[in-house]
XYZ file of C-alpha atoms in Angstrom:
237
model
C -32.812 24.065 5.379
C -32.234 20.384 5.000
C -31.705 18.152 8.027
C -28.096 17.361 7.169
C -27.289 21.058 6.818
C -28.745 21.704 10.249
C -26.794 18.782 11.689
C -23.617 20.131 10.123
C -24.207 23.589 11.594
C -24.804 22.139 15.063
C -21.647 20.051 14.818
C -19.614 22.994 13.559
C -20.903 25.203 16.354
C -19.955 22.550 18.900
C -16.417 22.274 17.542
C -16.070 26.066 17.476
C -17.236 26.288 21.091
C -14.703 23.679 22.214
C -11.874 25.395 20.331
C -12.806 28.752 21.840
C -12.867 27.228 25.340
C -9.437 25.693 24.727
C -7.917 28.886 23.331
C -8.980 31.066 26.249
C -7.259 28.669 28.648
C -3.947 28.624 26.805
C -0.960 29.800 28.866
C 0.280 33.271 28.043
C 2.957 33.441 25.377
C 6.383 33.764 26.950
C 5.133 32.795 30.399
C 6.634 30.231 32.755
C 3.584 27.958 32.732
C 3.960 24.975 30.369
C 1.532 22.246 31.521
C 2.139 19.983 28.528
C 5.914 20.151 28.991
C 5.530 19.416 32.694
C 3.568 16.267 31.858
C 5.638 15.023 28.913
C 9.148 15.541 30.291
C 8.885 13.277 33.351
C 6.929 10.692 31.361
C 9.576 10.563 28.634
C 12.458 10.390 31.082
C 10.623 7.725 33.061
C 10.436 5.617 29.919
C 14.162 6.148 29.171
C 13.371 8.058 25.965
C 15.592 10.974 24.847
C 13.164 11.759 21.992
C 10.175 13.296 23.755
C 8.225 13.582 20.496
C 8.260 9.799 20.182
C 7.318 9.574 23.864
C 4.184 11.518 22.994
C 3.414 9.751 19.714
C 4.028 6.151 20.721
C 3.462 6.148 24.477
C 1.312 8.934 25.902
C -1.040 9.079 22.921
C -0.302 5.800 21.164
C -4.043 5.333 20.572
C -4.148 8.557 18.555
C -1.192 7.330 16.508
C -3.134 4.149 15.783
C -5.869 6.344 14.343
C -3.351 8.172 12.152
C -1.922 4.857 10.972
C -5.423 3.688 10.109
C -5.962 6.845 8.040
C -2.891 5.958 5.958
C -4.226 2.431 5.446
C -7.654 3.801 4.481
C -6.042 6.172 1.966
C -4.239 3.250 0.329
C -7.455 1.228 0.153
C -9.267 4.202 -1.388
C -6.591 4.726 -4.045
C -6.534 1.004 -4.884
C -10.311 1.091 -5.310
C -10.368 4.207 -7.488
C -7.249 3.785 -9.634
C -6.999 0.542 -11.545
C -3.525 -0.924 -12.168
C -2.059 -0.569 -15.622
C -1.955 -3.723 -17.759
C 0.836 -2.335 -19.900
C 4.458 -3.312 -19.285
C 6.822 -0.600 -18.086
C 7.765 1.494 -21.053
C 11.411 2.237 -21.793
C 12.405 5.454 -20.155
C 12.757 8.566 -22.231
C 15.782 10.740 -22.318
C 17.304 11.174 -18.872
C 20.218 13.498 -18.372
C 23.348 11.619 -17.277
C 23.761 13.843 -14.242
C 20.225 12.996 -13.069
C 20.803 9.291 -13.651
C 24.098 9.416 -11.728
C 22.584 11.427 -8.888
C 19.651 9.018 -8.609
C 21.891 5.963 -8.370
C 24.210 7.788 -5.957
C 21.463 8.851 -3.577
C 19.489 5.590 -3.707
C 21.527 3.638 -1.101
C 21.967 6.783 1.006
C 18.200 7.370 1.141
C 17.450 3.737 1.964
C 20.012 3.628 4.790
C 18.803 6.984 6.098
C 15.181 5.776 6.132
C 16.091 2.604 8.023
C 18.210 4.595 10.487
C 15.419 7.124 11.166
C 12.958 4.287 11.823
C 15.298 2.228 14.017
C 16.438 5.195 16.153
C 13.081 6.947 16.345
C 12.968 6.688 20.150
C 16.486 8.130 20.525
C 16.922 10.831 17.892
C 14.614 13.111 15.875
C 12.468 11.087 13.517
C 10.443 7.937 13.930
C 8.239 5.604 11.958
C 6.278 8.184 9.965
C 9.306 10.172 8.839
C 11.518 7.157 8.187
C 8.799 5.368 6.258
C 8.347 8.289 3.885
C 12.119 8.612 3.374
C 12.375 4.874 2.660
C 9.508 4.884 0.134
C 10.604 8.001 -1.727
C 14.207 6.820 -1.773
C 12.982 3.600 -3.398
C 11.588 5.687 -6.257
C 14.892 7.349 -7.043
C 15.098 4.494 -9.548
C 12.180 6.130 -11.360
C 13.950 9.471 -11.536
C 17.108 7.724 -12.725
C 15.113 6.235 -15.607
C 15.247 2.602 -14.429
C 11.519 1.943 -14.529
C 11.993 -1.729 -15.379
C 14.282 -2.211 -12.373
C 11.803 -0.368 -10.182
C 8.992 -2.676 -11.329
C 11.114 -5.737 -10.482
C 12.119 -4.438 -7.040
C 8.618 -3.297 -6.079
C 6.470 -6.374 -5.242
C 3.199 -4.500 -4.881
C 1.120 -7.517 -3.860
C 3.498 -8.331 -1.020
C 3.703 -4.688 0.024
C -0.081 -4.508 0.364
C 0.090 -7.537 2.669
C 2.990 -6.045 4.624
C 1.096 -2.815 5.164
C -1.963 -4.666 6.470
C 0.193 -6.906 8.679
C 2.009 -3.933 10.250
C -1.300 -2.253 11.057
C -2.614 -5.468 12.580
C 0.519 -5.997 14.673
C 0.155 -2.477 16.084
C -3.266 -3.498 17.361
C -1.849 -6.791 18.674
C 0.814 -4.847 20.615
C -1.939 -2.767 22.141
C -3.876 -5.882 23.090
C -0.770 -7.261 24.832
C -0.788 -4.148 27.009
C -4.475 -4.696 27.695
C -3.878 -8.284 28.809
C -0.872 -7.475 31.000
C -1.990 -4.219 32.606
C -5.658 -3.823 31.795
C -5.099 -0.799 29.519
C -4.892 -0.855 25.736
C -1.484 0.174 24.326
C 0.142 0.484 27.729
C 3.937 0.409 27.595
C 4.542 -2.931 29.301
C 8.021 -3.930 28.084
C 11.183 -3.212 30.138
C 12.424 0.382 29.683
C 16.148 -0.491 29.552
C 18.980 2.015 29.875
C 18.486 5.643 28.872
C 19.846 6.246 25.372
C 20.455 2.603 24.421
C 19.045 1.125 21.219
C 17.109 -1.564 23.066
C 15.136 0.612 25.463
C 11.888 2.561 25.912
C 9.648 -0.504 26.092
C 7.073 -0.794 23.326
C 7.882 2.615 21.791
C 10.513 1.384 19.278
C 8.285 -1.588 18.458
C 5.380 0.689 17.559
C 7.678 3.107 15.733
C 9.085 0.305 13.553
C 5.601 -1.012 12.789
C 4.473 2.460 11.739
C 7.604 2.852 9.616
C 6.934 -0.432 7.824
C 3.281 0.447 7.284
C 3.992 3.951 5.996
C 6.819 2.781 3.689
C 4.749 -0.032 2.180
C 1.637 2.121 1.842
C 3.500 5.021 0.248
C 5.159 2.728 -2.298
C 1.748 1.313 -3.265
C 0.272 4.812 -3.533
C 3.106 6.085 -5.705
C 2.884 3.035 -7.951
C -0.772 3.714 -8.754
C -0.157 7.398 -9.408
C 2.817 6.620 -11.661
C 0.701 4.031 -13.493
C -1.881 6.711 -14.244
C 0.835 9.005 -15.514
C 2.054 6.236 -17.843
C -1.460 5.563 -19.118
C -1.929 9.228 -19.953
C 1.468 9.421 -21.648
C 0.753 6.419 -23.907
C -2.892 7.224 -24.693
């Protein structure tokens, strides 16, 4: 057995042991004991946040969310390194059924507004930066389904979007450092909580949610552009 195989087995056994220890301590299904709920509910209400999922994602475990955001950024970097951009101009679209073209144009503004709304109200209603960012990026590509590839290429500044994605990730870290300076703890919620249910409330939670939404939207657009470029290369080869 090679050393790395042995190391992998030891690591796997350690993870299995920790999972087993966690599972045996889970509360009984249907019981009255809900430790996680008992911790999250007062924390969310204390931060004036109706959306307890966002309270978890962007307040209680904001550091974990930073890790998830970094994974998205790493995925974009990996795709940019592996898939080279196409040097061919956007080809005229093939035959697109009128009903698909009409539906694409009809849903485009709806999807964009919905994505912005989900991002902006992530601390109040179901949703948040991750969900809104994906809706915004996929809605952007309704132009592709509608057959307007030239318009999509003009309205998709990929170079700027790569910079925007990196800037949003960096600003998330800067927000965390502000908490470290003010309170001594990284990513502590240090801004005023405001009134429960108001748009300007919940401290740094909406700030982090918006930054994640911007990062996910920009990164997803860049990812889709490279995949669609590969599809075009294969179609014209």
